[in-house]
Amino acid sequence: MLIESAEELLDRACRIPVERVRLKSLTDAGIELLVRRDDLIDPELSGNKFYKLFFNLRDAHLQGFTRLLSFGGAYSNHLHALAAAGKRYGFDTLGVVRGDRPVQISPTLRDAEAWGMQLAFIGREDYRHKSEPELIAALQAKYGDFYVIPEGGANAAGARGMQLLGQALEQQLKGDYTAVCIACGTGTSLAGLAAGIDVTRPAIGFSVLKGEGGLGRAVAVTYRQLRVSEADVTFGAAANWRLVTGFHAGGYGKKHPEYLSQFWQGFEGDTAIPLDPVYTVKMFLGITSLAQQGYWQRGSRIVAIHSGGLQGRRGFVCPS
Ligand SMILES: *Cc1c(COP(=O)(O)O)cnc(C)c1O
């Protein structure tokens, strides 16, 4: 197993470029925007999924597992990264995918298979029970023993990797920023990031899901697991994370409304930074909208985490 130590990962995370970008909507509001390019952390295991898999792979290895199983949809950044990690670090991987196998699978799943991931398509009803022991037992009976990573890498080990990203950011900028922003699906990344940065600065999560669901609660639980030593951090109130829910633009993976396509095109034209259609584009829309609404004081220095996911552009009509 060639996977790095946590120190090596931190070292690598400290060398991720943090780029200053100029957008008229932000400069007009007196806001400086820095983009941390975690989409560049690895050519195959992109963005936050790299960090979220890191301790999961280490834990699996320490417990003697050679086979990993996880879940995702046809364009899942998580399954894509897991397949790449399996190939790189010598694990067999099994990807459980929602729905029937179509005649032609997505480019995401094609890559995953090419990297050696075995795909198992299960019905939508079964998929809903993916975290229940009965379904896991049924999969185990069929495919043998394996280490289970929840969909999206959404567990404490996943958050620990993102905590390390937060620590790297803190070291790089020496605390000289106002807030850090990230796109949220499960909220694991937000929880880890918030737990990694200084408790006096907020981590702001932009949810790409329609409806809050259990997102805030999930973030709170994971965050507390990582910030246990900080006695003053209590449920919600004193925690340094916030959730913004108004920029899902129709919901997870939905066709983009016209205003989002236009924003995306404008952003990439102005910055030359490619975005993914499901997550980062909505976070940047949220950041610029909040700035225009006067959410941050003039002179604020906002950091946005580019959490990767660019492989997902292949399922979408993109601006460039
Ligand atoms: C998975 C993903 C997220 C969301 O991460 P969570 O930890 O589930 O909130 C954000 N951005 C990108 C690009 C992703 O692939």
Short mmCIF file of C-alpha atoms and ligand atoms in Angstrom, two decimals:
data_model
loop_
_atom_site.label_atom_id
_atom_site.label_comp_id
_atom_site.label_asym_id
_atom_site.label_seq_id
_atom_site.Cartn_x
_atom_site.Cartn_y
_atom_site.Cartn_z
CA MET A 1 0.00 0.00 0.00
CA LEU A 2 1.56 3.23 -1.16
CA ILE A 3 -0.90 5.67 0.32
CA GLU A 4 0.73 8.65 1.99
CA SER A 5 0.79 9.43 5.69
CA ALA A 6 -1.45 12.20 7.05
CA GLU A 7 1.67 14.42 7.30
CA GLU A 8 2.39 13.88 3.62
CA LEU A 9 -1.20 14.66 2.72
CA LEU A 10 -1.07 17.87 4.77
CA ASP A 11 2.16 18.81 3.06
CA ARG A 12 0.58 18.21 -0.33
CA ALA A 13 -2.54 20.16 0.66
CA CYS A 14 -0.36 23.10 1.70
CA ARG A 15 0.97 23.32 -1.85
CA ILE A 16 -2.45 23.63 -3.52
CA PRO A 17 -2.60 26.98 -5.34
CA VAL A 18 -4.89 29.64 -3.93
CA GLU A 19 -5.69 31.97 -6.81
CA ARG A 20 -7.08 35.46 -6.69
CA VAL A 21 -9.89 35.91 -9.20
CA ARG A 22 -11.51 39.11 -10.37
CA LEU A 23 -15.24 39.24 -10.94
CA LYS A 24 -16.93 42.57 -11.44
CA SER A 25 -19.83 41.72 -9.14
CA LEU A 26 -17.36 41.13 -6.31
CA THR A 27 -14.93 43.97 -6.91
CA ASP A 28 -17.94 46.33 -7.05
CA ALA A 29 -18.93 45.07 -3.61
CA GLY A 30 -15.37 45.52 -2.33
CA ILE A 31 -14.87 41.77 -1.87
CA GLU A 32 -11.72 39.87 -2.65
CA LEU A 33 -12.22 36.28 -3.83
CA LEU A 34 -9.59 33.57 -3.55
CA VAL A 35 -10.14 30.15 -5.12
CA ARG A 36 -8.36 27.19 -3.59
CA ARG A 37 -7.80 24.83 -6.52
CA ASP A 38 -8.42 21.45 -4.93
CA ASP A 39 -9.64 20.30 -8.33
CA LEU A 40 -5.88 20.07 -9.03
CA ILE A 41 -4.99 17.82 -6.05
CA ASP A 42 -4.76 14.75 -8.28
CA PRO A 43 -5.36 14.06 -11.97
CA GLU A 44 -7.81 11.22 -11.33
CA LEU A 45 -9.06 11.48 -7.75
CA SER A 46 -10.41 14.96 -7.94
CA GLY A 47 -11.19 17.51 -5.29
CA ASN A 48 -12.93 16.84 -2.03
CA LYS A 49 -13.44 13.17 -2.90
CA PHE A 50 -9.68 12.69 -2.69
CA TYR A 51 -9.62 14.07 0.86
CA LYS A 52 -12.76 12.19 1.86
CA LEU A 53 -11.35 8.86 0.67
CA PHE A 54 -7.95 9.28 2.27
CA PHE A 55 -8.68 8.11 5.83
CA ASN A 56 -11.31 5.66 4.61
CA LEU A 57 -8.63 3.88 2.57
CA ARG A 58 -6.20 3.97 5.47
CA ASP A 59 -8.81 2.59 7.88
CA ALA A 60 -9.75 -0.18 5.43
CA HIS A 61 -6.10 -1.10 5.01
CA LEU A 62 -5.40 -1.07 8.77
CA GLN A 63 -8.37 -3.38 9.29
CA GLY A 64 -6.99 -5.77 6.70
CA PHE A 65 -9.54 -5.20 3.94
CA THR A 66 -8.52 -5.47 0.30
CA ARG A 67 -11.99 -4.91 -1.13
CA LEU A 68 -14.04 -1.71 -0.94
CA LEU A 69 -17.70 -1.16 -1.66
CA SER A 70 -19.59 2.06 -2.06
CA PHE A 71 -22.66 3.60 -3.66
CA GLY A 72 -23.48 6.28 -6.19
CA GLY A 73 -25.40 7.46 -9.21
CA ALA A 74 -24.40 7.25 -12.86
CA TYR A 75 -22.35 10.49 -12.71
CA SER A 76 -21.01 10.02 -9.18
CA ASN A 77 -17.74 11.85 -8.52
CA HIS A 78 -17.34 9.62 -5.49
CA LEU A 79 -17.50 6.29 -7.38
CA HIS A 80 -15.21 7.74 -10.02
CA ALA A 81 -12.62 8.69 -7.40
CA LEU A 82 -13.04 5.38 -5.56
CA ALA A 83 -12.38 3.40 -8.73
CA ALA A 84 -9.25 5.46 -9.39
CA ALA A 85 -8.09 5.00 -5.80
CA GLY A 86 -8.66 1.25 -5.98
CA LYS A 87 -6.50 0.99 -9.06
CA ARG A 88 -3.81 3.26 -7.61
CA TYR A 89 -3.57 1.70 -4.16
CA GLY A 90 -4.38 -1.91 -4.94
CA PHE A 91 -7.93 -2.39 -3.65
CA ASP A 92 -10.66 -4.27 -5.48
CA THR A 93 -13.67 -1.98 -5.74
CA LEU A 94 -17.35 -2.63 -6.10
CA GLY A 95 -19.62 0.22 -7.07
CA VAL A 96 -23.32 -0.16 -6.29
CA VAL A 97 -25.29 1.98 -8.71
CA ARG A 98 -28.93 3.05 -8.52
CA GLY A 99 -31.22 1.75 -11.29
CA ASP A 100 -30.90 -0.78 -14.11
CA ARG A 101 -27.80 -1.07 -16.21
CA PRO A 102 -28.47 0.93 -19.38
CA VAL A 103 -27.30 -0.25 -22.80
CA GLN A 104 -24.71 2.49 -22.74
CA ILE A 105 -23.29 3.44 -19.35
CA SER A 106 -22.18 6.99 -18.50
CA PRO A 107 -18.60 8.14 -19.16
CA THR A 108 -18.16 8.21 -15.36
CA LEU A 109 -19.01 4.53 -14.99
CA ARG A 110 -17.06 3.65 -18.13
CA ASP A 111 -13.93 5.08 -16.51
CA ALA A 112 -14.73 3.26 -13.29
CA GLU A 113 -15.01 -0.09 -15.08
CA ALA A 114 -11.88 0.60 -17.07
CA TRP A 115 -10.06 1.14 -13.74
CA GLY A 116 -11.27 -2.24 -12.54
CA MET A 117 -14.35 -1.35 -10.54
CA GLN A 118 -17.04 -4.00 -10.57
CA LEU A 119 -20.47 -2.42 -11.00
CA ALA A 120 -23.64 -3.77 -9.41
CA PHE A 121 -26.88 -2.12 -10.47
CA ILE A 122 -29.68 -2.35 -7.93
CA GLY A 123 -33.30 -1.23 -8.04
CA ARG A 124 -34.24 2.22 -6.77
CA GLU A 125 -36.22 0.75 -3.90
CA ASP A 126 -33.25 -1.34 -2.70
CA TYR A 127 -31.00 1.66 -3.19
CA ARG A 128 -33.04 3.67 -0.71
CA HIS A 129 -32.07 1.11 1.95
CA LYS A 130 -28.39 1.31 1.13
CA SER A 131 -27.25 2.11 4.66
CA GLU A 132 -29.34 -0.61 6.29
CA PRO A 133 -27.64 -3.79 7.57
CA GLU A 134 -30.06 -6.06 5.67
CA LEU A 135 -29.07 -4.66 2.30
CA ILE A 136 -25.37 -4.71 3.19
CA ALA A 137 -25.75 -8.34 4.31
CA ALA A 138 -27.46 -9.23 1.02
CA LEU A 139 -24.63 -7.60 -0.93
CA GLN A 140 -22.08 -9.42 1.21
CA ALA A 141 -23.80 -12.73 0.57
CA LYS A 142 -23.61 -12.06 -3.15
CA TYR A 143 -20.19 -10.40 -3.50
CA GLY A 144 -18.20 -11.53 -0.47
CA ASP A 145 -16.58 -9.51 2.30
CA PHE A 146 -15.68 -5.84 1.82
CA TYR A 147 -15.15 -2.55 3.60
CA VAL A 148 -18.20 -0.32 3.18
CA ILE A 149 -17.78 3.38 2.48
CA PRO A 150 -21.08 5.28 2.55
CA GLU A 151 -22.31 7.11 -0.55
CA GLY A 152 -20.29 10.26 -1.12
CA GLY A 153 -17.67 9.22 1.46
CA ALA A 154 -20.02 10.65 4.07
CA ASN A 155 -18.55 9.47 7.37
CA ALA A 156 -16.20 10.71 10.09
CA ALA A 157 -13.15 9.42 8.21
CA GLY A 158 -14.28 11.43 5.20
CA ALA A 159 -14.66 14.56 7.28
CA ARG A 160 -11.21 14.03 8.82
CA GLY A 161 -9.64 14.34 5.38
CA MET A 162 -11.44 17.62 4.84
CA GLN A 163 -10.35 18.80 8.28
CA LEU A 164 -6.82 18.40 7.06
CA LEU A 165 -7.66 20.59 4.07
CA GLY A 166 -8.91 23.23 6.50
CA GLN A 167 -5.66 23.04 8.47
CA ALA A 168 -3.67 23.44 5.27
CA LEU A 169 -5.69 26.50 4.29
CA GLU A 170 -5.15 28.05 7.71
CA GLN A 171 -1.38 27.56 7.39
CA GLN A 172 -1.25 28.88 3.85
CA LEU A 173 -3.18 32.08 4.49
CA LYS A 174 -1.95 32.48 8.09
CA GLY A 175 -5.47 33.32 9.12
CA ASP A 176 -5.70 36.29 6.75
CA TYR A 177 -9.22 35.69 5.37
CA THR A 178 -12.81 36.39 6.38
CA ALA A 179 -14.66 33.18 5.54
CA VAL A 180 -14.28 30.00 3.52
CA CYS A 181 -17.01 28.61 1.25
CA ILE A 182 -17.74 25.13 -0.04
CA ALA A 183 -20.52 23.41 -1.98
CA CYS A 184 -22.54 20.90 0.07
CA GLY A 185 -24.15 17.60 -0.83
CA THR A 186 -24.01 15.47 2.29
CA GLY A 187 -22.33 18.26 4.30
CA THR A 188 -19.41 16.03 5.32
CA SER A 189 -16.93 18.33 3.64
CA LEU A 190 -18.38 21.41 5.32
CA ALA A 191 -18.20 19.77 8.75
CA GLY A 192 -14.58 18.71 8.26
CA LEU A 193 -13.52 22.03 6.79
CA ALA A 194 -15.11 24.00 9.63
CA ALA A 195 -13.40 21.74 12.17
CA GLY A 196 -10.03 22.27 10.48
CA ILE A 197 -9.96 26.07 10.35
CA ASP A 198 -9.72 28.49 13.24
CA VAL A 199 -12.93 28.47 15.25
CA THR A 200 -13.20 32.29 14.98
CA ARG A 201 -13.78 32.17 11.22
CA PRO A 202 -16.87 30.74 9.52
CA ALA A 203 -17.02 27.96 6.96
CA ILE A 204 -20.09 28.54 4.78
CA GLY A 205 -21.74 25.67 2.95
CA PHE A 206 -23.89 26.21 -0.15
CA SER A 207 -26.37 23.36 -0.42
CA VAL A 208 -27.02 22.04 -3.92
CA LEU A 209 -30.05 20.09 -2.68
CA LYS A 210 -33.57 21.36 -2.76
CA GLY A 211 -34.99 21.33 0.75
CA GLU A 212 -32.92 21.16 3.90
CA GLY A 213 -33.71 17.54 4.79
CA GLY A 214 -31.36 16.43 7.54
CA LEU A 215 -28.40 18.37 6.20
CA GLY A 216 -27.91 20.79 9.11
CA ARG A 217 -28.23 17.99 11.61
CA ALA A 218 -25.73 15.82 9.70
CA VAL A 219 -23.20 18.67 9.62
CA ALA A 220 -23.68 19.33 13.34
CA VAL A 221 -23.14 15.69 14.29
CA THR A 222 -20.00 15.24 12.18
CA TYR A 223 -18.60 18.58 13.24
CA ARG A 224 -18.96 17.71 16.91
CA GLN A 225 -17.19 14.39 16.34
CA LEU A 226 -14.13 16.29 15.12
CA ARG A 227 -14.22 19.26 17.49
CA VAL A 228 -14.71 17.19 20.64
CA SER A 229 -11.80 18.84 22.40
CA GLU A 230 -13.29 22.31 22.06
CA ALA A 231 -15.54 22.48 25.09
CA ASP A 232 -17.13 25.77 24.02
CA VAL A 233 -18.51 24.41 20.77
CA THR A 234 -22.06 23.31 21.38
CA PHE A 235 -24.81 22.09 19.10
CA GLY A 236 -25.21 24.64 16.32
CA ALA A 237 -24.96 27.83 18.34
CA ALA A 238 -21.23 28.44 18.78
CA ALA A 239 -20.12 26.33 15.85
CA ASN A 240 -18.18 28.05 13.06
CA TRP A 241 -20.24 26.71 10.17
CA ARG A 242 -23.29 28.08 8.38
CA LEU A 243 -25.53 26.58 5.77
CA VAL A 244 -26.92 28.62 2.86
CA THR A 245 -29.81 26.93 1.10
CA GLY A 246 -31.10 29.41 -1.48
CA PHE A 247 -28.88 28.55 -4.45
CA HIS A 248 -29.77 24.99 -5.42
CA ALA A 249 -31.20 26.29 -8.73
CA GLY A 250 -33.88 23.59 -8.94
CA GLY A 251 -32.13 20.79 -7.05
CA TYR A 252 -29.50 18.12 -7.28
CA GLY A 253 -28.37 17.28 -10.80
CA LYS A 254 -31.34 19.08 -12.38
CA LYS A 255 -31.20 20.78 -15.76
CA HIS A 256 -29.81 24.28 -15.32
CA PRO A 257 -32.22 27.19 -15.45
CA GLU A 258 -31.17 29.89 -17.91
CA TYR A 259 -29.78 32.23 -15.23
CA LEU A 260 -27.42 29.51 -14.01
CA SER A 261 -26.15 28.69 -17.52
CA GLN A 262 -25.51 32.38 -18.04
CA PHE A 263 -23.71 32.74 -14.76
CA TRP A 264 -21.58 29.67 -15.54
CA GLN A 265 -20.60 31.00 -18.94
CA GLY A 266 -19.75 34.42 -17.50
CA PHE A 267 -17.70 32.95 -14.68
CA GLU A 268 -15.60 30.73 -16.91
CA GLY A 269 -15.15 33.53 -19.42
CA ASP A 270 -13.94 35.93 -16.71
CA THR A 271 -11.77 33.57 -14.68
CA ALA A 272 -10.75 30.70 -17.02
CA ILE A 273 -11.49 28.34 -14.10
CA PRO A 274 -13.64 25.37 -15.16
CA LEU A 275 -16.53 24.48 -12.85
CA ASP A 276 -18.58 21.34 -12.42
CA PRO A 277 -22.31 21.52 -13.19
CA VAL A 278 -23.63 20.00 -9.96
CA TYR A 279 -21.70 21.68 -7.15
CA THR A 280 -19.14 24.42 -7.67
CA VAL A 281 -21.17 26.45 -10.15
CA LYS A 282 -23.93 26.83 -7.56
CA MET A 283 -21.50 27.80 -4.82
CA PHE A 284 -20.01 30.57 -6.95
CA LEU A 285 -23.48 31.77 -7.90
CA GLY A 286 -24.24 31.87 -4.18
CA ILE A 287 -21.04 33.73 -3.29
CA THR A 288 -21.55 36.45 -5.88
CA SER A 289 -25.26 36.79 -5.05
CA LEU A 290 -24.57 37.14 -1.33
CA ALA A 291 -21.87 39.72 -2.04
CA GLN A 292 -24.31 41.76 -4.13
CA GLN A 293 -26.84 41.56 -1.29
CA GLY A 294 -24.29 43.04 1.10
CA TYR A 295 -23.88 39.83 3.10
CA TRP A 296 -20.15 40.54 3.64
CA GLN A 297 -18.56 43.83 4.65
CA ARG A 298 -16.47 45.69 2.10
CA GLY A 299 -12.86 44.59 2.42
CA SER A 300 -13.79 40.98 3.14
CA ARG A 301 -11.51 38.30 1.83
CA ILE A 302 -13.52 35.21 0.86
CA VAL A 303 -11.96 31.85 0.06
CA ALA A 304 -13.86 29.38 -2.14
CA ILE A 305 -12.87 25.73 -2.22
CA HIS A 306 -12.87 24.35 -5.75
CA SER A 307 -13.97 20.86 -4.78
CA GLY A 308 -13.37 19.35 -8.24
CA GLY A 309 -15.94 17.13 -9.94
CA LEU A 310 -14.88 18.19 -13.41
CA GLN A 311 -15.32 14.66 -14.78
CA GLY A 312 -19.06 15.33 -14.41
CA ARG A 313 -18.87 17.95 -17.15
CA ARG A 314 -19.08 15.12 -19.67
CA GLY A 315 -22.75 14.56 -18.96
CA PHE A 316 -23.54 18.22 -19.52
CA VAL A 317 -23.49 20.95 -22.12
CA CYS A 318 -20.70 23.18 -20.78
CA PRO A 319 -19.77 26.77 -21.59
CA SER A 320 -16.25 25.97 -22.79
C1 LIG B 1 -19.31 15.46 -3.57
C2 LIG B 1 -19.01 16.88 -3.92
C3 LIG B 1 -19.34 17.94 -3.07
C4 LIG B 1 -20.16 17.75 -1.80
O1 LIG B 1 -19.43 17.18 -0.77
P1 LIG B 1 -20.19 16.75 0.57
O2 LIG B 1 -19.09 16.39 1.49
O3 LIG B 1 -21.06 15.57 0.24
O4 LIG B 1 -21.00 17.87 1.05
C5 LIG B 1 -18.96 19.22 -3.43
N1 LIG B 1 -18.30 19.44 -4.59
C6 LIG B 1 -17.99 18.47 -5.44
C7 LIG B 1 -17.31 18.80 -6.70
C8 LIG B 1 -18.32 17.14 -5.14
O5 LIG B 1 -18.02 16.15 -6.00
#
